Amino acid sequence: MEYLTLQFQNIGFLKAQFTNEQLAPLRKEIDKLALNFQRGVKYNDQLAGNLQHEFLLKESKKHTYNLVAPLFLEFDKQFNNYISKNPLLPENSPIELKDLWVNFQKKYEFNPIHDHTGIMSFVIWLKIPYLMEEELKAAPGSSANPNLAGHFAFHFTDALGDIRTYHIPADQTQLKILFCFSLRGSNTLYFRFTLPMILGLPFQVILLLKVTPLD
């Protein structure tokens, strides 16, 4: 007897690696902000994160858009024209990077399950001063199965409608890596228990409608 194993199609995420040179304008603005949080524009009231320090970024916004814009096309290509054939959007809708912000996550802070407005979102980790092995040993659930301290997670439904989770160990192995994902899913960043600070850079992208006045 011969048989084939086939899988139902589902959307995923896009992963891209950046260089230090590509991220330099972002680091420059963030490093300046880190020296004096008082000069920053706080963004906490717009975010779900249970974090003390979350700030809008303005100086590097245009550079960031130019950096990530090609990834929209690749995401659209890889995932069945998710953007270009989205039924909620008029044809040829322009893309805009709506908000760009930085999270400074400290010990015991976390991001609960949440989503963002718009069509697409991104995250890049710029500073994570530990390896996952160290984080898991420091966590109170070191014997848990699974032990998810310090993990980033995507939550989505499968072809049968069941909720699934995809975990990513948010440690030094993920530095300078961008994760691009659809906003129709949710994500989480769990508690962390080692001392130094995590620096994460989330993006929020919307597709704007072209609106013209009626004659």
GROMACS .gro file of C-alpha atoms in nm:
model
  215
    1MET     CA    1   0.000   0.000   0.000
    2GLU     CA    2   0.124   0.346  -0.088
    3TYR     CA    3   0.015   0.662   0.087
    4LEU     CA    4   0.100   1.031   0.109
    5THR     CA    5   0.110   1.258   0.414
    6LEU     CA    6  -0.025   1.605   0.340
    7GLN     CA    7  -0.061   1.907   0.565
    8PHE     CA    8  -0.313   2.189   0.563
    9GLN     CA    9  -0.161   2.524   0.479
   10ASN     CA   10  -0.110   2.775   0.760
   11ILE     CA   11   0.064   3.111   0.788
   12GLY     CA   12   0.399   3.139   0.963
   13PHE     CA   13   0.655   3.411   1.029
   14LEU     CA   14   0.958   3.552   0.850
   15LYS     CA   15   1.302   3.561   1.012
   16ALA     CA   16   1.582   3.791   0.895
   17GLN     CA   17   1.936   3.863   1.020
   18PHE     CA   18   2.069   4.221   1.023
   19THR     CA   19   2.424   4.352   1.052
   20ASN     CA   20   2.561   4.597   1.307
   21GLU     CA   21   2.591   4.857   1.032
   22GLN     CA   22   2.225   4.821   0.935
   23LEU     CA   23   2.114   4.863   1.296
   24ALA     CA   24   2.354   5.147   1.382
   25PRO     CA   25   2.097   5.434   1.354
   26LEU     CA   26   1.860   5.246   1.583
   27ARG     CA   27   2.131   5.176   1.839
   28LYS     CA   28   2.239   5.541   1.834
   29GLU     CA   29   1.891   5.667   1.922
   30ILE     CA   30   1.832   5.395   2.181
   31ASP     CA   31   2.171   5.440   2.348
   32LYS     CA   32   2.103   5.811   2.383
   33LEU     CA   33   1.765   5.736   2.535
   34ALA     CA   34   1.910   5.482   2.779
   35LEU     CA   35   2.137   5.750   2.927
   36ASN     CA   36   1.834   5.955   3.032
   37PHE     CA   37   1.485   5.801   3.023
   38GLN     CA   38   1.340   6.140   3.113
   39ARG     CA   39   1.400   6.268   2.760
   40GLY     CA   40   1.198   5.986   2.604
   41VAL     CA   41   0.833   5.982   2.494
   42LYS     CA   42   0.671   5.711   2.707
   43TYR     CA   43   0.446   5.468   2.523
   44ASN     CA   44   0.330   5.247   2.809
   45ASP     CA   45  -0.035   5.353   2.792
   46GLN     CA   46  -0.059   5.220   2.436
   47LEU     CA   47   0.100   4.881   2.509
   48ALA     CA   48   0.011   4.561   2.695
   49GLY     CA   49   0.362   4.507   2.830
   50ASN     CA   50   0.405   4.494   3.206
   51LEU     CA   51   0.729   4.690   3.172
   52GLN     CA   52   0.844   5.018   3.325
   53HIS     CA   53   1.041   5.156   3.030
   54GLU     CA   54   0.872   5.163   2.687
   55PHE     CA   55   0.941   5.457   2.454
   56LEU     CA   56   0.857   5.577   2.105
   57LEU     CA   57   1.143   5.610   1.857
   58LYS     CA   58   1.138   5.894   1.603
   59GLU     CA   59   1.488   5.967   1.475
   60SER     CA   60   1.544   5.620   1.331
   61LYS     CA   61   1.189   5.557   1.208
   62LYS     CA   62   1.253   5.639   0.840
   63HIS     CA   63   1.572   5.432   0.836
   64THR     CA   64   1.388   5.141   0.993
   65TYR     CA   65   1.112   5.157   0.734
   66ASN     CA   66   1.365   5.143   0.450
   67LEU     CA   67   1.536   4.853   0.624
   68VAL     CA   68   1.229   4.635   0.666
   69ALA     CA   69   1.013   4.735   0.367
   70PRO     CA   70   1.161   4.464   0.138
   71LEU     CA   71   1.058   4.204   0.394
   72PHE     CA   72   0.691   4.291   0.337
   73LEU     CA   73   0.724   4.174  -0.022
   74GLU     CA   74   0.895   3.854   0.083
   75PHE     CA   75   0.633   3.781   0.352
   76ASP     CA   76   0.357   3.840   0.096
   77LYS     CA   77   0.531   3.605  -0.148
   78GLN     CA   78   0.593   3.328   0.103
   79PHE     CA   79   0.249   3.331   0.265
   80ASN     CA   80  -0.005   3.321  -0.015
   81ASN     CA   81  -0.028   3.698  -0.081
   82TYR     CA   82  -0.138   3.769   0.275
   83ILE     CA   83  -0.088   4.144   0.228
   84SER     CA   84  -0.163   4.210  -0.140
   85LYS     CA   85  -0.483   3.999  -0.142
   86ASN     CA   86  -0.604   4.081   0.207
   87PRO     CA   87  -0.986   4.117   0.175
   88LEU     CA   88  -0.989   4.399   0.431
   89LEU     CA   89  -0.771   4.624   0.214
   90PRO     CA   90  -0.836   4.811  -0.110
   91GLU     CA   91  -0.601   4.725  -0.395
   92ASN     CA   92  -0.260   4.900  -0.394
   93SER     CA   93  -0.297   5.037  -0.042
   94PRO     CA   94   0.021   5.221   0.063
   95ILE     CA   95   0.227   5.078   0.349
   96GLU     CA   96   0.321   5.293   0.648
   97LEU     CA   97   0.530   5.221   0.954
   98LYS     CA   98   0.284   5.357   1.208
   99ASP     CA   99   0.468   5.319   1.537
  100LEU     CA  100   0.820   5.224   1.632
  101TRP     CA  101   0.910   5.177   1.996
  102VAL     CA  102   1.169   5.022   2.222
  103ASN     CA  103   1.116   4.806   2.530
  104PHE     CA  104   1.371   4.791   2.811
  105GLN     CA  105   1.272   4.471   2.992
  106LYS     CA  106   1.405   4.411   3.342
  107LYS     CA  107   1.400   4.113   3.574
  108TYR     CA  108   1.041   3.998   3.658
  109GLU     CA  109   0.886   4.214   3.383
  110PHE     CA  110   0.690   4.047   3.104
  111ASN     CA  111   0.463   4.090   2.802
  112PRO     CA  112   0.128   3.908   2.843
  113ILE     CA  113  -0.058   3.752   2.550
  114HIS     CA  114  -0.151   4.039   2.318
  115ASP     CA  115  -0.184   4.151   1.959
  116HIS     CA  116  -0.134   4.481   1.775
  117THR     CA  117  -0.354   4.692   1.550
  118GLY     CA  118  -0.275   4.702   1.180
  119ILE     CA  119  -0.168   4.429   0.939
  120MET     CA  120   0.191   4.329   1.027
  121SER     CA  121   0.428   4.354   1.319
  122PHE     CA  122   0.796   4.291   1.390
  123VAL     CA  123   1.036   4.248   1.674
  124ILE     CA  124   1.417   4.271   1.688
  125TRP     CA  125   1.626   4.195   1.996
  126LEU     CA  126   1.926   4.425   2.026
  127LYS     CA  127   2.065   4.328   2.366
  128ILE     CA  128   2.014   4.003   2.556
  129PRO     CA  129   2.295   3.941   2.805
  130TYR     CA  130   2.238   3.570   2.870
  131LEU     CA  131   2.207   3.228   2.708
  132MET     CA  132   1.885   3.033   2.758
  133GLU     CA  133   2.062   2.765   2.964
  134GLU     CA  134   2.148   3.031   3.225
  135GLU     CA  135   1.794   3.174   3.224
  136LEU     CA  136   1.626   2.837   3.269
  137LYS     CA  137   1.851   2.750   3.564
  138ALA     CA  138   1.761   3.080   3.735
  139ALA     CA  139   1.386   3.032   3.688
  140PRO     CA  140   1.174   2.895   3.978
  141GLY     CA  141   1.022   2.644   3.737
  142SER     CA  142   1.355   2.486   3.647
  143SER     CA  143   1.197   2.140   3.680
  144ALA     CA  144   0.879   2.231   3.491
  145ASN     CA  145   0.788   2.067   3.162
  146PRO     CA  146   0.817   2.290   2.975
  147ASN     CA  147   1.026   2.557   3.146
  148LEU     CA  148   0.949   2.870   2.942
  149ALA     CA  149   1.121   3.151   3.131
  150GLY     CA  150   1.253   3.413   2.889
  151HIS     CA  151   1.079   3.262   2.584
  152PHE     CA  152   0.897   3.453   2.311
  153ALA     CA  153   0.584   3.277   2.188
  154PHE     CA  154   0.345   3.296   1.893
  155HIS     CA  155  -0.014   3.181   1.953
  156PHE     CA  156  -0.228   3.073   1.658
  157THR     CA  157  -0.505   2.836   1.554
  158ASP     CA  158  -0.441   2.530   1.343
  159ALA     CA  159  -0.656   2.387   1.061
  160LEU     CA  160  -0.888   2.224   1.317
  161GLY     CA  161  -0.934   2.544   1.517
  162ASP     CA  162  -0.720   2.433   1.811
  163ILE     CA  163  -0.490   2.690   1.974
  164ARG     CA  164  -0.120   2.618   1.919
  165THR     CA  165   0.197   2.787   2.045
  166TYR     CA  166   0.538   2.822   1.884
  167HIS     CA  167   0.816   2.904   2.134
  168ILE     CA  168   1.139   3.089   2.057
  169PRO     CA  169   1.422   3.106   2.315
  170ALA     CA  170   1.486   3.482   2.342
  171ASP     CA  171   1.855   3.474   2.427
  172GLN     CA  172   2.188   3.580   2.273
  173THR     CA  173   2.133   3.348   1.977
  174GLN     CA  174   1.851   3.578   1.860
  175LEU     CA  175   2.046   3.906   1.862
  176LYS     CA  176   2.000   4.128   1.554
  177ILE     CA  177   1.733   3.892   1.422
  178LEU     CA  178   1.397   4.024   1.305
  179PHE     CA  179   1.076   3.826   1.334
  180CYS     CA  180   0.801   3.946   1.099
  181PHE     CA  181   0.449   3.818   1.167
  182SER     CA  182   0.081   3.869   1.094
  183LEU     CA  183  -0.124   4.066   1.344
  184ARG     CA  184  -0.408   3.815   1.328
  185GLY     CA  185  -0.214   3.606   1.580
  186SER     CA  186  -0.097   3.687   1.932
  187ASN     CA  187   0.240   3.682   2.102
  188THR     CA  188   0.391   3.666   2.451
  189LEU     CA  189   0.726   3.731   2.615
  190TYR     CA  190   0.747   3.540   2.942
  191PHE     CA  191   0.901   3.642   3.274
  192ARG     CA  192   1.278   3.643   3.297
  193PHE     CA  193   1.480   3.582   3.611
  194THR     CA  194   1.842   3.680   3.537
  195LEU     CA  195   1.958   4.028   3.636
  196PRO     CA  196   2.068   4.225   3.325
  197MET     CA  197   1.826   4.408   3.100
  198ILE     CA  198   1.679   4.289   2.770
  199LEU     CA  199   1.651   4.544   2.490
  200GLY     CA  200   1.379   4.468   2.236
  201LEU     CA  201   1.260   4.674   1.943
  202PRO     CA  202   0.899   4.615   1.833
  203PHE     CA  203   0.748   4.751   1.515
  204GLN     CA  204   0.388   4.814   1.422
  205VAL     CA  205   0.290   4.840   1.058
  206ILE     CA  206  -0.039   4.940   0.907
  207LEU     CA  207  -0.160   4.964   0.552
  208LEU     CA  208  -0.333   5.297   0.499
  209LEU     CA  209  -0.630   5.356   0.274
  210LYS     CA  210  -0.604   5.615  -0.001
  211VAL     CA  211  -0.880   5.861   0.076
  212THR     CA  212  -0.976   6.137  -0.168
  213PRO     CA  213  -1.260   6.391  -0.133
  214LEU     CA  214  -1.575   6.339  -0.333
  215ASP     CA  215  -1.654   6.581  -0.617
   0.00000   0.00000   0.00000
